[in-house]
Coordinates of C-alpha atoms in Angstrom, one line a residue:
P1 CA 7.1 -19.0 50.4
M2 CA 9.8 -21.6 49.9
T3 CA 9.4 -25.0 48.2
G4 CA 11.6 -27.9 49.2
P5 CA 11.6 -31.6 48.9
G6 CA 7.9 -32.5 48.9
D7 CA 6.7 -29.5 50.9
S8 CA 6.1 -25.7 50.7
W9 CA 7.1 -23.5 53.6
L10 CA 6.6 -20.0 54.9
V11 CA 9.2 -18.2 56.9
A12 CA 9.8 -14.5 57.6
T13 CA 12.5 -12.4 59.1
R14 CA 13.1 -8.7 59.8
G15 CA 16.4 -7.7 61.4
G16 CA 17.1 -10.1 64.3
W17 CA 13.4 -11.2 64.4
T18 CA 12.2 -14.4 62.8
T19 CA 9.5 -16.9 62.7
E20 CA 9.3 -20.7 62.9
P21 CA 9.0 -22.2 59.4
V22 CA 5.5 -23.2 58.8
R23 CA 4.6 -26.1 56.4
V24 CA 1.7 -24.9 54.2
A25 CA -0.9 -26.7 52.1
A26 CA -0.2 -26.8 48.4
G27 CA -2.7 -25.7 45.8
P28 CA -5.0 -22.8 45.2
H29 CA -6.6 -22.9 48.7
A30 CA -3.8 -22.0 51.1
D31 CA -4.4 -23.1 54.7
G32 CA -4.4 -19.5 56.1
S33 CA -1.2 -20.0 58.2
T34 CA 0.0 -17.1 60.2
L35 CA 3.5 -16.2 61.1
T36 CA 4.6 -14.5 64.4
L37 CA 7.9 -12.7 64.5
R38 CA 9.9 -13.1 67.7
P39 CA 13.5 -12.3 68.6
G40 CA 15.9 -14.8 67.1
G41 CA 19.5 -15.8 67.6
W42 CA 22.4 -17.0 65.5
L43 CA 24.7 -20.1 65.5
V44 CA 28.3 -19.8 64.3
V45 CA 29.8 -23.0 63.0
A46 CA 33.0 -24.1 64.9
L47 CA 34.4 -27.3 63.4
E48 CA 36.7 -29.2 65.8
R49 CA 38.4 -31.0 63.0
R50 CA 37.4 -30.9 59.3
P51 CA 37.4 -34.1 57.4
P52 CA 39.7 -34.2 54.3
R53 CA 38.3 -32.0 51.5
S54 CA 38.4 -35.0 49.2
L55 CA 35.3 -36.3 51.1
G56 CA 33.4 -33.2 50.0
P57 CA 31.6 -30.6 52.1
V58 CA 30.2 -31.1 55.6
V59 CA 26.5 -30.3 55.0
I60 CA 24.1 -29.3 57.8
R61 CA 20.3 -29.5 57.6
K62 CA 17.5 -29.4 60.1
K63 CA 16.4 -32.8 61.3
D64 CA 12.7 -31.9 60.7
G65 CA 13.5 -31.0 57.1
A66 CA 12.4 -27.4 57.5
P67 CA 14.3 -24.5 55.9
F68 CA 16.5 -22.1 57.9
L69 CA 18.0 -18.7 57.3
T70 CA 21.6 -17.8 56.8
Q71 CA 23.5 -14.6 56.0
D72 CA 21.4 -12.6 58.5
G73 CA 18.2 -13.7 56.9
A74 CA 19.2 -13.0 53.3
M75 CA 19.2 -16.6 52.3
I76 CA 16.6 -19.4 53.0
L77 CA 18.1 -22.9 52.7
F78 CA 17.3 -26.5 53.3
A79 CA 21.0 -27.4 53.6
A80 CA 24.2 -25.4 53.9
D81 CA 27.9 -26.1 53.9
A82 CA 29.1 -26.2 57.5
E83 CA 32.2 -24.2 57.0
Q84 CA 34.3 -22.8 59.8
G85 CA 32.7 -19.4 60.8
A86 CA 29.5 -19.9 58.8
V87 CA 26.6 -18.1 60.4
L88 CA 23.1 -19.7 60.6
G89 CA 20.2 -17.4 61.4
P90 CA 18.4 -15.7 62.7
L91 CA 16.8 -18.8 64.1
P92 CA 13.9 -18.9 66.6
A93 CA 15.1 -19.2 70.2
G94 CA 15.1 -22.7 71.7
A95 CA 16.5 -26.1 70.8
V96 CA 17.2 -27.0 67.2
D97 CA 18.1 -30.5 66.0
F98 CA 20.5 -30.8 63.0
V99 CA 21.8 -33.6 60.8
L100 CA 25.4 -33.5 59.5
E101 CA 26.2 -35.1 56.2
L102 CA 29.5 -36.0 54.7
S103 CA 29.7 -37.4 51.1
G104 CA 25.9 -37.4 51.0
E105 CA 25.6 -39.7 54.1
A106 CA 24.2 -38.7 57.5
V107 CA 27.1 -39.0 59.9
R108 CA 25.9 -37.3 63.1
E109 CA 23.0 -35.6 64.8
L110 CA 23.5 -32.5 66.7
R111 CA 21.3 -30.4 69.0
A112 CA 21.9 -26.6 69.5
N113 CA 20.3 -24.1 71.8
V114 CA 19.6 -20.8 70.2
R115 CA 19.4 -17.8 72.5
A116 CA 17.4 -14.7 71.5
G117 CA 19.7 -11.8 70.5
A118 CA 22.9 -13.9 70.9
R119 CA 25.5 -15.4 68.6
E120 CA 26.4 -18.9 70.0
K121 CA 29.1 -21.3 68.8
L122 CA 27.7 -24.4 67.1
V123 CA 30.5 -26.8 67.9
I124 CA 30.7 -29.7 65.4
P125 CA 32.7 -32.5 66.9
S126 CA 35.5 -34.1 64.8
L127 CA 34.1 -35.9 61.8
A128 CA 37.6 -36.7 60.5
P129 CA 39.2 -40.1 60.7
R130 CA 41.7 -40.4 63.6

């Protein structure tokens, strides 16, 4: 289980297999949610142009607010620094919507397609001033 802003979540992983994060009811009577492992994939961050470091980190979070895995499932996070070469996953196969933040402000939405068993580039278009 993972608790984040206002919600509790369940997510599981084993090797390259993962589950969709499931929001669970709080309190002593859990809602009996089940998790189904399925082949996952990974996204590798590729920044086209990084904003000046003085603006702080580029942060990535899922648009739906759910947690996601990093470091091959070793870490469960609600937000991560989108550094060049950072690996997100394993993530369930399919479309994933992200929000990018800079200096604590949402600056862009981004959709990625995760393919089971694959490592795909997550290209982040330039966020730097021209």
